[in-house]
Amino acid sequence: MMSESFYRYGVGTLSAMTDAPGPTTSVAMQDPVYVAAVVDLLAVIAYGEISAFERLAEDSKLAPSLGDKAALAGMAATEFFHFRRISGRLRELGVDPIEAMLDFVEPLDGFHERTAPSDWYESLIKAYVGEGLVADFYREIAEFLDVDTRTLIVESLDDADQASFAVARIREGIAADPRLGGRLALFGRRLMGEALSQAQRVAAERDALAGLLAGGVDRPGMDLAAIGRLFNRLTENHTNRMEKLGLHA
Amino acid sequence: MMSESFYRYGVGTLSAMTDAPGPTTSVAMQDPVYVAAVVDLLAVIAYGEISAFERLAEDSKLAPSLGDKAALAGMAATEFFHFRRISGRLRELGVDPIEAMLDFVEPLDGFHERTAPSDWYESLIKAYVGEGLVADFYREIAEFLDVDTRTLIVESLDDADQASFAVARIREGIAADPRLGGRLALFGRRLMGEALSQAQRVAAERDALAGLLAGGVDRPGMDLAAIGRLFNRLTENHTNRMEKLGLHA
């Protein structure tokens, strides 16, 4: 499932201290390779958020009622404010956030094109299952980062509100039309597959980003076993989310 | 220019104390007619904000760059948070904001359909000139309200950021292609005309809302001369905004 280059970065870390806490801010930020990786990571998260804003705003047109529309619009607005906060941090690091995001436009737009919801329920699945998966992934990576960057990322992934709204609506929809469940389960699997293949592609193309997982002489990294556990956790959380919806992952 | 029903409410206020400060919160909120009018006003503002969110998010697709897109997305997100705040106030008043907004969907959607921007520059004009006009109008009405409602409305109309962004971009556009100015001037006039005709229509159909301007035995209202001055101020501000863009109103 994982590409060769993905493994390469994992295997390269002979001094890996798996699951150890990340470096402290002041020391970490003196390492230009680390800073480059953080910039890449914040940029891909930022572009993910502005494009999630766009898609959620677009999908809100599919809403069957004004209340549902407002709920999806709220998720979109929250994504935008997370984007703004991460952009601010990029500027603090002396980086133009717009320029830093450009490299991630194509892969993330590609993900959205291949997972465009065909109706209101698929847009809810994407909002809940897709965003949940992305959030899990970044939370895992954040564990390897200095405390300031970690806090920024974790806070920017907070989506408690949208989860309960989407779960309730999807369950109602399936209760009213049980055939809907099969289609949504398929869509959820497609989301998982496309997200993994995009994550791999981005990691393979961005050395700095992949290097974060590999660690450095003074920073913990992940060995192969740790990467395996990470994917297990992602899959487990995905399965849990699908089950909350009454769907098979 | 104003409909008969619009005048009727203005003329009906024999005890009008033009330009006097609005009533205090506690007293005003004991009057069910006043509360009904405030609910109507907050509902129309709230629907205006959620629909501005939608249009700005939609128009952000016309943006020529990622930076411009982010700027328009930011305006959209701000509209949403204003919407959320006003919805919260409606709930405090014991009203379901979604239900309260329903009566305003048709006139406001009609306004947006008749003023759909055909390109990026028209969307900027709409964001700056259109929202500015709407904000002026509600600010004027807010003067007749209790202090809590007035503060809520005035704060929800704050759009300092979007103004400077739109002005800069539009002026750049006209500098690069002077013919653009004529088309944008026409579009600005259309916005003004459509906004006035929708405002009139809403006021004519919603007795409670129109009654706000008319005042009551214990509340100041507007006489004909005051309504005339209000329209003069709206027109003047509109002209100022157009001039800031280098356009004739």
Short mmCIF file of C-alpha atoms in Angstrom, two decimals:
data_model
loop_
_atom_site.label_atom_id
_atom_site.label_comp_id
_atom_site.label_asym_id
_atom_site.label_seq_id
_atom_site.Cartn_x
_atom_site.Cartn_y
_atom_site.Cartn_z
CA MET A 1 0.00 0.00 0.00
CA MET A 2 2.85 2.40 0.82
CA SER A 3 5.22 3.60 -1.88
CA GLU A 4 8.90 2.78 -1.88
CA SER A 5 9.88 6.33 -1.04
CA PHE A 6 7.56 6.34 1.93
CA TYR A 7 9.34 3.29 3.37
CA ARG A 8 12.73 4.71 2.57
CA TYR A 9 12.21 7.64 4.88
CA GLY A 10 10.95 5.42 7.65
CA VAL A 11 13.78 2.89 7.36
CA GLY A 12 16.42 5.61 7.20
CA THR A 13 15.94 6.46 10.87
CA LEU A 14 18.31 4.17 12.72
CA SER A 15 18.28 6.33 15.83
CA ALA A 16 14.50 6.48 15.94
CA MET A 17 12.92 6.89 19.37
CA THR A 18 9.41 5.93 18.43
CA ASP A 19 6.52 7.71 20.15
CA ALA A 20 8.92 9.90 22.14
CA PRO A 21 7.76 13.51 22.66
CA GLY A 22 8.68 16.05 19.98
CA PRO A 23 11.50 18.59 20.27
CA THR A 24 11.09 21.86 22.16
CA THR A 25 10.29 24.92 20.10
CA SER A 26 13.42 27.01 20.54
CA VAL A 27 15.87 24.22 19.70
CA ALA A 28 13.82 22.81 16.83
CA MET A 29 13.40 26.17 15.13
CA GLN A 30 17.17 26.61 14.86
CA ASP A 31 17.32 23.70 12.41
CA PRO A 32 16.59 24.98 8.89
CA VAL A 33 15.67 21.48 7.66
CA TYR A 34 13.09 21.17 10.44
CA VAL A 35 11.71 24.66 9.74
CA ALA A 36 11.38 23.81 6.04
CA ALA A 37 9.41 20.69 6.97
CA VAL A 38 7.13 22.63 9.33
CA VAL A 39 6.52 25.22 6.61
CA ASP A 40 5.58 22.46 4.16
CA LEU A 41 3.30 20.82 6.68
CA LEU A 42 1.55 24.08 7.66
CA ALA A 43 1.19 24.96 3.98
CA VAL A 44 -0.46 21.67 3.05
CA ILE A 45 -2.78 21.94 6.06
CA ALA A 46 -3.59 25.55 5.16
CA TYR A 47 -4.41 24.69 1.57
CA GLY A 48 -6.45 21.73 2.82
CA GLU A 49 -8.45 24.14 4.94
CA ILE A 50 -9.09 26.77 2.28
CA SER A 51 -10.11 24.07 -0.17
CA ALA A 52 -12.31 22.43 2.47
CA PHE A 53 -13.89 25.87 2.89
CA GLU A 54 -14.60 26.00 -0.84
CA ARG A 55 -16.03 22.49 -1.05
CA LEU A 56 -18.19 22.83 2.04
CA ALA A 57 -19.53 26.17 0.84
CA GLU A 58 -20.23 24.61 -2.55
CA ASP A 59 -21.84 21.52 -0.98
CA SER A 60 -24.04 23.67 1.24
CA LYS A 61 -26.08 24.32 -1.92
CA LEU A 62 -27.12 20.66 -1.80
CA ALA A 63 -28.64 21.13 1.67
CA PRO A 64 -32.32 20.16 1.85
CA SER A 65 -33.16 22.98 4.28
CA LEU A 66 -31.94 26.38 5.35
CA GLY A 67 -30.89 24.95 8.72
CA ASP A 68 -28.77 22.26 7.10
CA LYS A 69 -27.27 24.84 4.77
CA ALA A 70 -26.32 27.00 7.75
CA ALA A 71 -24.71 24.00 9.45
CA LEU A 72 -22.50 23.24 6.46
CA ALA A 73 -21.75 26.93 5.99
CA GLY A 74 -20.60 26.98 9.62
CA MET A 75 -18.15 24.16 8.98
CA ALA A 76 -16.86 26.07 5.96
CA ALA A 77 -16.39 29.26 7.97
CA THR A 78 -14.55 27.35 10.71
CA GLU A 79 -12.18 25.90 8.11
CA PHE A 80 -11.49 29.41 6.89
CA PHE A 81 -10.59 30.70 10.35
CA HIS A 82 -8.25 27.76 10.87
CA PHE A 83 -6.69 28.61 7.52
CA ARG A 84 -6.24 32.20 8.61
CA ARG A 85 -4.54 31.18 11.84
CA ILE A 86 -2.09 28.84 10.12
CA SER A 87 -1.40 31.47 7.45
CA GLY A 88 -0.53 33.87 10.26
CA ARG A 89 1.98 31.39 11.66
CA LEU A 90 3.56 30.96 8.22
CA ARG A 91 3.97 34.72 7.99
CA GLU A 92 5.62 34.71 11.44
CA LEU A 93 8.08 32.20 10.03
CA GLY A 94 8.87 34.68 7.24
CA VAL A 95 6.99 32.74 4.58
CA ASP A 96 4.29 33.97 2.18
CA PRO A 97 1.46 31.50 2.88
CA ILE A 98 0.01 31.85 -0.61
CA GLU A 99 3.30 30.96 -2.25
CA ALA A 100 3.93 28.11 0.20
CA MET A 101 0.53 26.59 -0.63
CA LEU A 102 0.98 26.58 -4.40
CA ASP A 103 2.76 23.22 -4.49
CA PHE A 104 -0.18 21.54 -2.81
CA VAL A 105 -2.93 22.94 -5.01
CA GLU A 106 -2.75 20.20 -7.61
CA PRO A 107 -2.74 17.10 -5.36
CA LEU A 108 -5.45 18.45 -3.06
CA ASP A 109 -7.65 19.69 -5.89
CA GLY A 110 -7.17 16.24 -7.46
CA PHE A 111 -8.39 14.60 -4.25
CA HIS A 112 -11.48 16.80 -4.22
CA GLU A 113 -12.24 16.15 -7.88
CA ARG A 114 -12.04 12.41 -7.42
CA THR A 115 -14.24 12.54 -4.32
CA ALA A 116 -16.82 15.10 -5.42
CA PRO A 117 -20.08 14.29 -3.57
CA SER A 118 -22.98 13.49 -5.87
CA ASP A 119 -25.63 14.44 -3.31
CA TRP A 120 -26.26 15.90 0.12
CA TYR A 121 -25.51 12.66 1.99
CA GLU A 122 -22.20 12.12 0.27
CA SER A 123 -21.26 15.69 1.12
CA LEU A 124 -22.00 14.92 4.79
CA ILE A 125 -19.89 11.74 4.60
CA LYS A 126 -17.08 13.77 3.11
CA ALA A 127 -17.39 16.44 5.80
CA TYR A 128 -17.41 13.90 8.63
CA VAL A 129 -15.40 10.88 7.41
CA GLY A 130 -13.03 12.74 5.10
CA GLU A 131 -12.22 15.60 7.47
CA GLY A 132 -11.94 13.13 10.35
CA LEU A 133 -9.37 11.08 8.50
CA VAL A 134 -7.35 14.13 7.54
CA ALA A 135 -7.48 15.41 11.12
CA ASP A 136 -6.27 12.05 12.49
CA PHE A 137 -3.37 12.06 10.08
CA TYR A 138 -2.19 15.55 10.96
CA ARG A 139 -2.64 14.88 14.66
CA GLU A 140 -0.32 11.89 14.33
CA ILE A 141 2.31 13.95 12.53
CA ALA A 142 1.92 16.75 15.07
CA GLU A 143 3.24 14.39 17.75
CA PHE A 144 6.67 14.72 16.16
CA LEU A 145 6.71 18.50 16.27
CA ASP A 146 7.70 21.22 18.67
CA VAL A 147 4.99 22.08 21.18
CA ASP A 148 3.96 25.42 19.59
CA THR A 149 3.46 23.92 16.14
CA ARG A 150 1.72 20.90 17.63
CA THR A 151 -0.73 23.05 19.58
CA LEU A 152 -1.45 25.19 16.52
CA ILE A 153 -2.19 22.13 14.39
CA VAL A 154 -4.26 20.28 16.96
CA GLU A 155 -6.38 23.37 17.65
CA SER A 156 -6.88 23.97 13.95
CA LEU A 157 -8.30 20.46 13.58
CA ASP A 158 -11.02 20.90 16.17
CA ASP A 159 -14.30 19.92 14.56
CA ALA A 160 -16.49 18.72 17.41
CA ASP A 161 -19.61 20.50 16.16
CA GLN A 162 -19.64 19.18 12.65
CA ALA A 163 -19.26 15.57 13.76
CA SER A 164 -22.48 15.35 15.73
CA PHE A 165 -24.49 17.22 13.10
CA ALA A 166 -23.33 15.00 10.23
CA VAL A 167 -23.78 11.77 12.19
CA ALA A 168 -27.35 12.65 13.13
CA ARG A 169 -28.32 13.63 9.57
CA ILE A 170 -26.73 10.60 7.93
CA ARG A 171 -28.37 8.18 10.37
CA GLU A 172 -31.74 9.82 9.74
CA GLY A 173 -31.20 9.51 6.01
CA ILE A 174 -30.33 5.81 6.19
CA ALA A 175 -33.28 5.13 8.50
CA ALA A 176 -35.59 6.71 5.92
CA ASP A 177 -33.99 4.86 2.98
CA PRO A 178 -31.89 1.81 3.95
CA ARG A 179 -30.47 1.45 0.41
CA LEU A 180 -28.62 4.71 1.01
CA GLY A 181 -26.31 2.86 3.44
CA GLY A 182 -24.69 0.73 0.75
CA ARG A 183 -23.90 3.69 -1.46
CA LEU A 184 -22.51 5.74 1.44
CA ALA A 185 -20.34 2.83 2.63
CA LEU A 186 -18.80 2.67 -0.84
CA PHE A 187 -18.24 6.40 -0.86
CA GLY A 188 -16.54 6.21 2.56
CA ARG A 189 -14.15 3.54 1.26
CA ARG A 190 -13.37 5.66 -1.77
CA LEU A 191 -12.56 8.61 0.51
CA MET A 192 -10.15 6.47 2.54
CA GLY A 193 -8.40 5.14 -0.55
CA GLU A 194 -8.05 8.52 -2.24
CA ALA A 195 -6.85 10.19 0.96
CA LEU A 196 -4.14 7.57 1.48
CA SER A 197 -2.96 7.71 -2.09
CA GLN A 198 -2.77 11.53 -2.02
CA ALA A 199 -0.95 11.54 1.33
CA GLN A 200 1.60 9.10 -0.09
CA ARG A 201 2.03 11.17 -3.22
CA VAL A 202 2.59 14.38 -1.27
CA ALA A 203 5.03 12.68 1.11
CA ALA A 204 6.94 11.13 -1.80
CA GLU A 205 7.29 14.47 -3.59
CA ARG A 206 8.20 16.59 -0.59
CA ASP A 207 11.44 15.44 0.95
CA ALA A 208 11.22 17.84 3.87
CA LEU A 209 7.75 16.64 4.77
CA ALA A 210 8.62 12.97 4.62
CA GLY A 211 11.75 13.73 6.62
CA LEU A 212 9.58 14.84 9.54
CA LEU A 213 8.45 11.25 10.03
CA ALA A 214 12.01 10.02 9.61
CA GLY A 215 13.30 12.28 12.37
CA GLY A 216 16.89 13.51 12.63
CA VAL A 217 19.97 13.02 14.80
CA ASP A 218 18.38 15.10 17.57
CA ARG A 219 14.74 14.34 16.85
CA PRO A 220 12.72 11.16 17.22
CA GLY A 221 11.44 9.56 14.05
CA MET A 222 9.35 6.61 13.08
CA ASP A 223 10.66 3.19 12.19
CA LEU A 224 8.76 0.78 9.96
CA ALA A 225 6.87 -0.76 12.84
CA ALA A 226 5.78 2.68 14.07
CA ILE A 227 4.54 3.60 10.59
CA GLY A 228 2.59 0.37 10.52
CA ARG A 229 1.00 1.23 13.87
CA LEU A 230 0.15 4.71 12.60
CA PHE A 231 -1.74 3.25 9.65
CA ASN A 232 -3.49 0.81 11.94
CA ARG A 233 -4.67 3.69 14.13
CA LEU A 234 -5.88 5.65 11.10
CA THR A 235 -7.79 2.62 9.82
CA GLU A 236 -9.28 1.91 13.24
CA ASN A 237 -10.51 5.46 13.68
CA HIS A 238 -11.96 5.40 10.18
CA THR A 239 -13.80 2.16 10.97
CA ASN A 240 -15.12 3.68 14.21
CA ARG A 241 -16.45 6.71 12.36
CA MET A 242 -18.14 4.56 9.74
CA GLU A 243 -19.69 2.43 12.49
CA LYS A 244 -21.06 5.53 14.21
CA LEU A 245 -22.92 6.12 10.97
CA GLY A 246 -24.14 2.53 10.94
CA LEU A 247 -21.88 1.74 7.94
CA HIS A 248 -19.31 -0.96 7.24
CA ALA A 249 -15.85 0.47 6.56
CA MET B 1 -39.13 56.32 -5.78
CA MET B 2 -40.67 55.17 -2.47
CA SER B 3 -43.88 53.14 -2.44
CA GLU B 4 -47.13 54.40 -0.95
CA SER B 5 -46.89 51.99 1.98
CA PHE B 6 -43.39 53.22 2.79
CA TYR B 7 -44.68 56.80 3.09
CA ARG B 8 -47.73 55.71 5.03
CA TYR B 9 -45.61 54.41 7.90
CA GLY B 10 -43.50 57.54 7.92
CA VAL B 11 -46.46 59.91 7.85
CA GLY B 12 -48.34 57.98 10.52
CA THR B 13 -45.91 59.12 13.21
CA LEU B 14 -47.34 62.36 14.46
CA SER B 15 -45.34 62.18 17.68
CA ALA B 16 -42.07 61.53 15.89
CA MET B 17 -38.93 62.75 17.64
CA THR B 18 -36.60 62.55 14.69
CA ASP B 19 -32.99 61.56 15.35
CA ALA B 20 -33.64 61.13 19.09
CA PRO B 21 -31.80 58.19 20.73
CA GLY B 22 -33.52 54.79 20.72
CA PRO B 23 -35.33 53.28 23.71
CA THR B 24 -33.47 51.46 26.48
CA THR B 25 -33.40 47.67 26.27
CA SER B 26 -35.47 46.67 29.28
CA VAL B 27 -38.41 48.95 28.52
CA ALA B 28 -38.38 48.32 24.78
CA MET B 29 -38.36 44.55 25.16
CA GLN B 30 -41.61 44.64 27.14
CA ASP B 31 -43.46 45.81 24.05
CA PRO B 32 -44.44 42.77 21.94
CA VAL B 33 -44.87 44.88 18.81
CA TYR B 34 -41.33 46.20 19.21
CA VAL B 35 -39.96 42.72 19.85
CA ALA B 36 -41.71 41.42 16.72
CA ALA B 37 -40.09 44.20 14.72
CA VAL B 38 -36.64 43.48 16.16
CA VAL B 39 -37.10 39.77 15.35
CA ASP B 40 -38.03 40.65 11.76
CA LEU B 41 -35.06 42.98 11.44
CA LEU B 42 -32.56 40.50 12.90
CA ALA B 43 -34.00 37.76 10.69
CA VAL B 44 -33.63 39.78 7.50
CA ILE B 45 -30.08 40.77 8.48
CA ALA B 46 -29.27 37.14 9.36
CA TYR B 47 -30.55 35.85 6.04
CA GLY B 48 -28.69 38.65 4.30
CA GLU B 49 -25.51 37.44 5.98
CA ILE B 50 -25.91 33.74 5.22
CA SER B 51 -26.75 34.55 1.63
CA ALA B 52 -23.80 36.95 1.42
CA PHE B 53 -21.69 34.06 2.71
CA GLU B 54 -22.99 31.88 -0.12
CA ARG B 55 -22.47 34.47 -2.85
CA LEU B 56 -19.00 35.47 -1.68
CA ALA B 57 -17.94 31.83 -1.42
CA GLU B 58 -19.33 31.25 -4.90
CA ASP B 59 -17.69 34.39 -6.27
CA SER B 60 -14.34 33.41 -4.76
CA LYS B 61 -14.13 30.90 -7.62
CA LEU B 62 -13.78 33.85 -10.00
CA ALA B 63 -10.65 35.02 -8.18
CA PRO B 64 -7.61 35.34 -10.44
CA SER B 65 -5.21 34.12 -7.73
CA LEU B 66 -5.14 32.02 -4.59
CA GLY B 67 -4.51 35.15 -2.53
CA ASP B 68 -7.57 36.90 -3.95
CA LYS B 69 -9.61 33.77 -3.41
CA ALA B 70 -8.54 33.66 0.24
CA ALA B 71 -9.51 37.33 0.63
CA LEU B 72 -13.04 36.75 -0.67
CA ALA B 73 -13.32 33.54 1.35
CA GLY B 74 -12.42 35.58 4.41
CA MET B 75 -15.27 37.99 3.75
CA ALA B 76 -17.60 35.03 3.37
CA ALA B 77 -16.45 33.49 6.66
CA THR B 78 -16.90 36.82 8.45
CA GLU B 79 -20.46 37.03 7.13
CA PHE B 80 -21.11 33.58 8.52
CA PHE B 81 -19.89 34.46 12.00
CA HIS B 82 -22.06 37.57 12.00
CA PHE B 83 -24.95 35.36 10.97
CA ARG B 84 -24.20 32.99 13.85
CA ARG B 85 -24.14 35.81 16.37
CA ILE B 86 -27.46 37.25 15.23
CA SER B 87 -28.99 33.75 15.15
CA GLY B 88 -27.89 33.35 18.77
CA ARG B 89 -29.70 36.57 19.69
CA LEU B 90 -32.86 35.37 17.94
CA ARG B 91 -32.71 32.18 19.98
CA GLU B 92 -32.32 34.27 23.17
CA LEU B 93 -35.54 36.00 22.15
CA GLY B 94 -37.22 32.58 21.97
CA VAL B 95 -37.31 32.51 18.17
CA ASP B 96 -36.08 29.80 15.80
CA PRO B 97 -33.73 31.78 13.53
CA ILE B 98 -34.24 29.42 10.59
CA GLU B 99 -38.01 29.84 10.71
CA ALA B 100 -37.74 33.59 11.19
CA MET B 101 -35.55 33.89 8.09
CA LEU B 102 -37.86 31.98 5.75
CA ASP B 103 -39.97 35.02 4.84
CA PHE B 104 -36.89 36.84 3.58
CA VAL B 105 -35.47 34.09 1.41
CA GLU B 106 -37.40 35.03 -1.69
CA PRO B 107 -36.78 38.81 -1.79
CA LEU B 108 -33.08 38.46 -0.91
CA ASP B 109 -32.47 35.59 -3.30
CA GLY B 110 -34.24 37.72 -5.92
CA PHE B 111 -31.84 40.57 -5.24
CA HIS B 112 -28.85 38.26 -5.65
CA GLU B 113 -30.20 36.77 -8.87
CA ARG B 114 -30.75 40.19 -10.42
CA THR B 115 -27.27 41.35 -9.36
CA ALA B 116 -25.23 38.22 -10.10
CA PRO B 117 -21.67 39.37 -10.94
CA SER B 118 -20.53 38.35 -14.41
CA ASP B 119 -16.83 38.47 -13.52
CA TRP B 120 -14.32 38.95 -10.74
CA TYR B 121 -14.50 42.77 -10.79
CA GLU B 122 -18.28 42.84 -10.56
CA SER B 123 -18.05 40.46 -7.62
CA LEU B 124 -15.67 42.91 -5.91
CA ILE B 125 -18.06 45.79 -6.63
CA LYS B 126 -20.87 43.77 -5.14
CA ALA B 127 -18.79 42.90 -2.06
CA TYR B 128 -17.75 46.52 -1.49
CA VAL B 129 -20.54 48.71 -2.88
CA GLY B 130 -23.43 46.32 -2.25
CA GLU B 131 -22.45 45.31 1.27
CA GLY B 132 -21.60 48.91 2.07
CA LEU B 133 -25.04 50.07 1.05
CA VAL B 134 -26.75 47.33 3.04
CA ALA B 135 -24.60 48.13 6.07
CA ASP B 136 -25.46 51.85 5.86
CA PHE B 137 -29.15 51.04 5.71
CA TYR B 138 -29.12 48.77 8.75
CA ARG B 139 -26.95 51.20 10.68
CA GLU B 140 -29.55 53.89 10.07
CA ILE B 141 -32.36 51.64 11.28
CA ALA B 142 -30.27 50.57 14.29
CA GLU B 143 -30.38 54.16 15.53
CA PHE B 144 -34.04 53.61 16.40
CA LEU B 145 -33.40 50.50 18.47
CA ASP B 146 -32.56 49.65 22.05
CA VAL B 147 -28.84 49.81 22.81
CA ASP B 148 -28.25 46.03 22.94
CA THR B 149 -29.85 45.39 19.56
CA ARG B 150 -28.13 48.43 18.10
CA THR B 151 -24.69 47.28 19.29
CA LEU B 152 -25.31 43.77 17.96
CA ILE B 153 -26.29 45.08 14.54
CA VAL B 154 -23.51 47.64 14.25
CA GLU B 155 -20.86 45.09 15.25
CA SER B 156 -22.25 42.57 12.79
CA LEU B 157 -21.82 45.09 9.97
CA ASP B 158 -18.14 45.66 10.57
CA ASP B 159 -16.36 45.12 7.26
CA ALA B 160 -13.24 47.26 7.45
CA ASP B 161 -10.97 44.60 5.94
CA GLN B 162 -12.98 43.86 2.87
CA ALA B 163 -13.31 47.52 1.93
CA SER B 164 -9.61 48.22 1.50
CA PHE B 165 -8.96 44.95 -0.33
CA ALA B 166 -11.76 45.50 -2.85
CA VAL B 167 -10.89 49.16 -3.44
CA ALA B 168 -7.25 48.33 -4.18
CA ARG B 169 -8.10 45.49 -6.57
CA ILE B 170 -10.78 47.43 -8.46
CA ARG B 171 -8.54 50.47 -8.92
CA GLU B 172 -5.75 48.22 -10.21
CA GLY B 173 -8.17 46.61 -12.64
CA ILE B 174 -9.41 49.94 -14.00
CA ALA B 175 -5.84 51.24 -14.30
CA ALA B 176 -4.98 48.19 -16.42
CA ASP B 177 -8.12 48.46 -18.56
CA PRO B 178 -9.89 51.85 -18.44
CA ARG B 179 -12.96 50.51 -20.29
CA LEU B 180 -13.69 48.40 -17.21
CA GLY B 181 -14.68 51.59 -15.36
CA GLY B 182 -17.78 52.21 -17.47
CA ARG B 183 -19.11 48.70 -17.02
CA LEU B 184 -18.45 48.73 -13.26
CA ALA B 185 -20.14 52.13 -12.87
CA LEU B 186 -23.25 50.69 -14.54
CA PHE B 187 -23.12 47.65 -12.29
CA GLY B 188 -22.84 49.87 -9.20
CA ARG B 189 -25.95 51.81 -10.25
CA ARG B 190 -27.83 48.56 -10.79
CA LEU B 191 -26.86 47.42 -7.28
CA MET B 192 -28.19 50.66 -5.80
CA GLY B 193 -31.47 50.43 -7.71
CA GLU B 194 -32.08 46.78 -6.89
CA ALA B 195 -31.18 47.25 -3.23
CA LEU B 196 -33.63 50.14 -2.86
CA SER B 197 -36.44 48.33 -4.61
CA GLN B 198 -35.95 45.21 -2.46
CA ALA B 199 -35.76 47.24 0.75
CA GLN B 200 -39.03 48.92 -0.18
CA ARG B 201 -40.66 45.62 -0.99
CA VAL B 202 -39.61 44.05 2.30
CA ALA B 203 -40.72 47.11 4.28
CA ALA B 204 -44.07 47.16 2.47
CA GLU B 205 -44.74 43.49 3.19
CA ARG B 206 -43.62 43.44 6.82
CA ASP B 207 -45.75 45.74 8.91
CA ALA B 208 -43.67 45.23 12.04
CA LEU B 209 -40.48 46.14 10.23
CA ALA B 210 -41.89 49.26 8.63
CA GLY B 211 -43.37 50.16 12.01
CA LEU B 212 -39.86 50.45 13.45
CA LEU B 213 -39.25 53.51 11.31
CA ALA B 214 -42.68 54.89 12.19
CA GLY B 215 -41.96 54.65 15.91
CA GLY B 216 -44.65 54.33 18.62
CA VAL B 217 -46.21 56.37 21.41
CA ASP B 218 -43.11 55.83 23.58
CA ARG B 219 -40.55 55.51 20.79
CA PRO B 220 -39.17 58.03 18.34
CA GLY B 221 -39.98 57.51 14.69
CA MET B 222 -39.22 59.15 11.40
CA ASP B 223 -41.34 61.74 9.69
CA LEU B 224 -41.27 62.28 5.95
CA ALA B 225 -38.46 64.80 6.11
CA ALA B 226 -36.35 62.40 8.18
CA ILE B 227 -36.93 59.59 5.69
CA GLY B 228 -35.87 61.96 2.94
CA ARG B 229 -32.67 62.75 4.83
CA LEU B 230 -32.01 59.05 5.37
CA PHE B 231 -32.18 58.43 1.62
CA ASN B 232 -29.91 61.39 1.02
CA ARG B 233 -27.34 59.95 3.39
CA LEU B 234 -27.55 56.52 1.75
CA THR B 235 -27.08 58.08 -1.68
CA GLU B 236 -24.20 60.24 -0.50
CA ASN B 237 -22.35 57.31 1.04
CA HIS B 238 -22.94 55.29 -2.11
CA THR B 239 -21.50 58.13 -4.20
CA ASN B 240 -18.47 58.33 -1.89
CA ARG B 241 -17.82 54.63 -2.25
CA MET B 242 -18.08 54.79 -6.02
CA GLU B 243 -15.71 57.77 -6.04
CA LYS B 244 -13.17 55.87 -3.95
CA LEU B 245 -13.16 53.37 -6.81
CA GLY B 246 -12.72 56.15 -9.34
CA LEU B 247 -16.29 55.62 -10.64
CA HIS B 248 -19.27 57.89 -11.21
CA ALA B 249 -22.30 56.89 -9.13
#
